[in-house]
Amino acid sequence: MRQSMQRLVAADELLCHQLPETFATVSQADISWTEKIWGSLFARDGSLQVDCGLGKYHNRNVVDMFAGISRGKEQLTVRASRQLDTDPERIGVGPFDYEVLEPLKKARFVLRENHVLPIRFDLTVTGVLPPFLEAKDGQREPSGFRISSDLLRYHQSSTVSGRIWIDGETIEVRDEEWFGFRDHSWGVRMDVGEPPADVHRPDRLAGDFILTWSPMYLQRPDGSRYEIHHYLQWVNGETTYFSGFENRSDGTQVPLHGIQDELKYDPVNRRLLGGKIMFDAGWGRTRTLEIEAASNTGFHLGTGLYFGFDGQRHGQWRGPSHVDGERFTDVSEPATARRVHQLRDCVIRVREGDAEGYGIFESMVIGEHPRYGLTRESSFL
């Protein structure tokens, strides 16, 4: 009887092994294991935004992607999925590719011409700060048994250059006019594939739930630069995960210990409008950041398959090769917002004292939250 063997890939030629396995194998058999690349790149005046992501699901034999544009209230998204083992070395799928030009400094996102939508881009991101790790996201199911999230992520503040083509128009993208953030994560991730029907798994989104994630880049009048970053998950009155740091230009990370906010959300589509965030900086110190939304909507990540979209899920098998997408003329409209979900990459302007800058603010505020003026009846995913 022939035994299934490990597979050698080109990466096995490198001196990077950390386990007695080949690079075709990950450390766990969990089918939620994911390695993901993400980017949200935007004109600093909020007029145009590009979002993209690439997911590799080793134990599902799938690679998928999304790439799209938010312009005013309009959103265009191209998606693709393919079989991983037919081309395991390619960091791309369908019309999309990702290339590391200079490790931990410079990368390239490319969406080529495709049959779905009249959009494409070739954008290079250049880090203006070092990449920074977030606290490891380790969470268990409410029962306390299965580990539902075991994930490590780093992100990087960057300027952006290149070109975008949309509806026949060519848009020049310059470092001094554009900004953005990219991240890279790997591990066991929540919300991959369809929830199994024969497993008891309480839905953490069925009650009162808050998720906010935000890298915020700031520059002082003297030219010095830093970043404030946080990630919060809050379920029915309890914080299930928090990561917060001041990230300095020399690579130093100073922990933040908690968060309070005075934010405002649109009661119709729960879009972030702005407000204040207060961080516990330790020893009785508080750091307060003022934020305001810079764009009309932000890029809704539902079309990138976050929390599912029209029956599709992250990592779902769509066959050896699949490409699709759609164009929405107004994602702020209530029915459309419910289809593309709350979670979005909202471009923000940010200020702390005399320091000013830009950020991306991701948010989901599900359920009833009187302090925001949000009712249970108006809630949606």
XYZ file of C-alpha atoms in Angstrom:
381
model
C 0.000 0.000 0.000
C 1.433 3.379 -1.008
C 1.666 5.863 1.865
C 0.965 9.556 1.281
C 4.256 11.421 1.533
C 5.188 14.984 2.345
C 5.695 17.209 -0.649
C 8.870 19.170 -1.354
C 8.447 22.728 -2.606
C 11.003 25.369 -3.635
C 10.959 26.988 -0.172
C 12.525 23.794 1.215
C 15.797 24.834 -0.432
C 16.034 27.779 2.000
C 17.614 27.601 5.465
C 14.356 28.609 7.138
C 12.967 25.355 8.557
C 11.776 25.403 12.165
C 10.015 22.022 12.289
C 10.908 18.560 10.943
C 8.321 19.078 8.184
C 8.407 20.423 4.649
C 6.980 23.831 3.789
C 3.965 22.089 2.268
C 2.886 21.192 5.818
C 1.768 23.424 8.672
C 1.949 22.578 12.361
C -1.755 21.808 12.835
C -4.382 19.800 11.000
C -7.102 22.371 11.794
C -8.780 23.331 8.505
C -9.064 26.927 9.783
C -5.286 27.383 9.483
C -4.737 30.471 7.335
C -1.870 32.629 6.144
C -3.150 35.996 4.990
C -1.879 39.170 3.336
C -3.993 42.350 3.516
C -3.636 45.952 2.387
C -5.747 49.102 2.630
C -4.296 51.964 0.581
C -5.913 55.371 0.202
C -5.647 58.895 -1.118
C -5.065 61.133 1.886
C -8.052 63.301 0.954
C -10.306 60.224 1.220
C -11.402 60.383 -2.432
C -10.224 56.891 -3.437
C -9.313 53.695 -1.607
C -7.890 50.327 -2.697
C -8.348 47.237 -0.530
C -6.953 43.791 -1.231
C -6.215 40.508 0.479
C -4.787 37.067 -0.224
C -5.497 33.965 1.859
C -3.650 30.640 1.763
C -5.417 27.712 3.442
C -2.913 24.844 3.580
C -5.277 22.251 4.995
C -8.053 23.154 2.559
C -5.801 23.163 -0.536
C -7.173 26.598 -1.431
C -5.816 30.078 -2.179
C -8.264 32.979 -2.520
C -8.133 36.745 -2.970
C -10.116 39.936 -3.191
C -9.158 43.303 -4.628
C -11.364 46.336 -4.969
C -11.894 50.052 -5.024
C -14.030 52.341 -2.873
C -14.852 55.673 -4.545
C -17.397 57.868 -2.810
C -20.287 55.510 -2.034
C -19.362 53.163 -4.879
C -17.518 49.881 -4.316
C -16.088 47.483 -6.918
C -14.635 44.095 -5.950
C -12.926 41.281 -7.861
C -12.520 37.880 -6.179
C -10.703 34.711 -7.212
C -9.996 31.268 -5.808
C -7.850 28.370 -6.966
C -6.439 25.008 -6.031
C -3.237 25.485 -4.006
C -1.230 22.401 -4.992
C -1.339 23.126 -8.730
C 1.019 26.088 -8.199
C 2.168 26.143 -4.540
C 4.941 28.699 -5.078
C 2.799 31.469 -6.539
C 1.800 34.225 -4.090
C -1.277 35.038 -6.082
C -4.463 33.774 -7.654
C -6.408 34.716 -10.769
C -5.579 38.301 -11.795
C -3.919 39.193 -8.457
C -0.303 38.845 -7.289
C 1.726 39.974 -4.279
C 5.490 40.497 -4.401
C 7.985 41.271 -1.632
C 10.444 43.773 -3.127
C 12.460 44.439 0.038
C 11.750 42.299 3.116
C 10.024 44.206 5.939
C 10.176 47.404 3.901
C 8.610 47.322 0.439
C 5.951 45.203 -1.283
C 3.891 45.281 -4.467
C 0.184 44.604 -5.027
C -0.890 43.937 -8.624
C -4.410 43.440 -9.982
C -4.253 42.750 -13.709
C -6.903 43.248 -16.346
C -9.792 40.855 -15.797
C -13.149 39.971 -17.364
C -15.192 40.866 -14.250
C -14.744 44.628 -13.790
C -12.887 47.480 -15.548
C -10.392 47.952 -12.705
C -6.728 47.110 -12.268
C -3.761 48.497 -10.352
C -0.018 48.207 -9.825
C 0.874 49.661 -6.424
C 4.073 49.622 -4.366
C 3.944 50.216 -0.625
C 7.037 51.518 1.187
C 7.216 51.334 4.958
C 7.730 54.627 6.799
C 7.958 52.790 10.124
C 9.190 49.272 10.877
C 6.610 46.468 10.820
C 5.151 45.805 14.274
C 3.776 42.616 15.792
C 0.443 42.678 17.573
C -0.209 40.618 20.698
C -0.897 37.003 19.781
C -4.619 36.452 19.309
C -5.315 33.369 21.414
C -8.996 32.713 22.120
C -11.029 29.656 23.055
C -14.604 28.674 22.364
C -16.974 29.698 25.218
C -16.901 26.106 26.500
C -13.191 26.549 27.207
C -12.092 23.531 25.185
C -11.280 24.148 21.509
C -8.816 26.922 20.636
C -10.759 28.995 18.105
C -8.040 31.562 17.396
C -4.276 31.082 17.578
C -3.019 33.837 15.328
C 0.009 36.097 14.983
C -0.031 39.299 12.919
C 2.252 42.176 12.022
C 1.340 45.354 10.160
C 3.228 48.284 8.632
C 2.479 51.965 7.954
C 3.436 52.827 4.384
C 3.322 55.359 1.601
C 1.953 54.212 -1.759
C 3.002 54.769 -5.381
C 2.022 53.389 -8.765
C -1.076 53.497 -10.951
C -4.753 52.627 -10.844
C -6.961 52.086 -13.879
C -10.731 52.358 -13.441
C -13.369 52.697 -16.165
C -10.683 53.601 -18.694
C -9.195 56.359 -16.548
C -5.553 56.247 -15.417
C -4.844 57.569 -11.929
C -1.274 58.333 -10.858
C -0.568 57.349 -7.252
C 2.221 59.278 -5.504
C 3.863 58.652 -2.133
C 3.268 62.221 -0.975
C -0.482 61.977 -1.736
C -1.292 58.408 -0.667
C -0.897 56.385 2.499
C -1.844 52.918 3.684
C -1.241 49.879 5.822
C -0.438 46.278 5.029
C -0.456 43.254 7.300
C 0.544 39.597 7.323
C -0.973 37.003 9.642
C -0.793 33.246 10.108
C -2.338 30.610 12.365
C -5.744 29.209 13.249
C -8.298 31.850 12.336
C -11.987 32.335 13.110
C -14.685 32.399 10.422
C -12.962 30.242 7.818
C -15.347 28.109 5.791
C -18.926 27.281 6.693
C -19.634 26.663 10.406
C -19.877 22.861 10.812
C -23.468 21.758 11.256
C -22.663 18.898 13.647
C -20.551 20.879 16.162
C -21.843 22.784 19.198
C -20.406 26.235 18.732
C -22.259 29.232 20.228
C -22.425 32.213 17.902
C -20.462 35.060 19.510
C -22.152 37.475 17.091
C -25.657 36.592 18.304
C -25.460 38.885 21.357
C -23.790 42.231 21.977
C -20.460 42.339 20.172
C -17.825 44.983 19.430
C -14.755 44.632 17.241
C -12.410 47.548 16.566
C -8.975 47.344 14.947
C -6.981 50.420 14.036
C -3.407 51.329 13.107
C -2.955 55.115 13.409
C 0.160 56.822 12.055
C 1.062 60.235 13.500
C 3.730 62.855 12.873
C 4.720 65.646 15.271
C 5.633 69.186 14.141
C 9.332 68.350 14.640
C 9.021 65.541 12.062
C 9.223 62.624 14.497
C 6.832 59.777 13.739
C 5.061 57.051 15.674
C 1.997 54.834 15.597
C -0.809 53.953 17.977
C -2.423 50.594 17.296
C -5.140 48.612 19.005
C -7.344 45.580 18.438
C -10.368 44.927 20.650
C -12.899 42.106 20.703
C -15.705 42.477 23.268
C -18.539 39.958 23.729
C -21.553 40.477 26.012
C -19.764 42.778 28.403
C -16.386 41.003 28.516
C -13.161 41.739 26.639
C -12.093 38.502 24.960
C -9.003 39.964 23.285
C -7.081 43.230 23.447
C -3.814 44.306 21.876
C -2.545 47.871 22.170
C 0.836 49.544 21.632
C 2.589 52.786 20.969
C 4.930 51.779 18.141
C 8.008 53.994 17.850
C 10.207 54.676 14.841
C 13.180 52.862 16.422
C 11.116 49.651 16.567
C 10.307 49.937 20.276
C 6.802 48.931 21.362
C 5.269 50.383 24.529
C 2.184 48.461 25.727
C -1.201 50.100 26.209
C -3.389 48.378 28.774
C -6.990 49.125 27.899
C -9.373 51.311 25.950
C -12.423 53.501 26.424
C -14.095 55.552 23.745
C -16.496 58.337 22.919
C -17.206 57.267 19.360
C -20.188 58.007 17.150
C -21.750 55.628 14.648
C -24.394 56.212 12.003
C -27.551 54.581 13.445
C -28.688 53.417 9.983
C -25.611 51.583 8.648
C -23.373 51.738 11.781
C -20.565 53.472 9.920
C -17.960 55.159 12.122
C -18.405 58.937 12.121
C -15.606 59.921 14.522
C -15.015 60.774 18.154
C -12.358 60.091 20.776
C -10.445 57.036 21.967
C -8.807 56.993 25.385
C -6.014 54.492 26.086
C -4.799 53.370 29.498
C -1.059 54.024 29.231
C -0.267 52.706 32.722
C 0.605 54.377 36.025
C -2.525 56.529 35.875
C -1.696 58.009 32.475
C -4.251 58.318 29.660
C -3.635 59.009 25.989
C -6.508 60.555 24.037
C -6.768 60.459 20.244
C -9.347 62.364 18.224
C -10.498 60.745 14.990
C -12.763 61.693 12.100
C -13.902 59.725 9.080
C -12.144 60.919 5.932
C -14.155 59.025 3.299
C -17.810 58.547 2.466
C -18.045 54.886 3.409
C -14.777 52.998 3.565
C -14.263 49.596 1.941
C -16.803 47.013 3.161
C -14.935 43.771 3.782
C -17.957 41.541 3.312
C -17.255 41.540 -0.423
C -13.810 40.215 0.510
C -15.657 37.291 2.189
C -15.136 38.469 5.787
C -18.052 36.853 7.666
C -19.321 35.522 4.339
C -20.926 37.050 1.264
C -23.757 35.666 -0.869
C -22.997 32.103 0.219
C -19.224 32.367 -0.190
C -16.777 32.050 2.712
C -13.034 32.423 3.255
C -11.151 29.296 2.221
C -14.182 27.711 0.593
C -13.498 25.292 -2.258
C -14.688 26.959 -5.487
C -13.048 24.530 -7.886
C -9.596 24.546 -9.529
C -10.060 28.130 -10.750
C -12.830 30.635 -10.087
C -13.175 34.417 -10.628
C -16.150 36.662 -9.863
C -17.050 40.087 -8.469
C -19.589 42.880 -8.518
C -20.126 46.628 -8.501
C -22.285 48.482 -5.974
C -23.245 52.067 -6.709
C -24.163 52.916 -3.085
C -22.983 50.722 -0.214
C -24.362 53.202 2.337
C -27.937 52.280 1.385
C -29.410 50.168 4.259
C -30.233 47.014 2.283
C -26.842 47.016 0.544
C -25.006 47.685 3.814
C -26.626 44.572 5.258
C -25.513 42.545 2.269
C -21.881 43.688 2.463
C -21.860 43.738 6.304
C -20.687 46.308 8.844
C -17.000 45.467 8.878
C -15.186 47.985 6.720
C -11.805 49.652 6.360
C -12.722 53.249 7.178
C -10.103 55.889 6.328
C -9.650 58.250 9.277
C -7.765 61.410 10.140
C -6.278 61.302 13.615
C -4.804 63.781 16.103
C -3.031 63.425 19.453
C -2.023 66.804 20.878
C 0.000 68.528 18.154
C 0.644 65.264 16.270
C -1.517 64.520 13.223
C -1.857 61.670 10.785
C -3.950 58.963 9.158
C -5.333 55.575 9.999
C -7.643 52.735 9.091
C -10.468 51.959 11.498
C -12.257 48.611 11.276
C -15.418 48.262 13.345
C -18.386 45.995 14.003
C -20.916 47.073 16.620
C -23.564 44.356 16.817
C -26.546 44.280 19.154
C -27.807 46.968 21.508
C -25.440 49.719 22.644
C -27.303 52.591 24.321
C -24.194 54.721 24.755
C -23.882 54.834 20.959
C -27.629 55.271 20.472
C -27.797 51.890 18.695
C -30.797 49.623 19.215
C -31.099 45.870 18.871
C -33.790 46.316 16.220
C -31.388 48.228 13.945
C -28.548 45.723 14.414
C -27.085 43.626 11.615
C -23.930 41.684 10.831
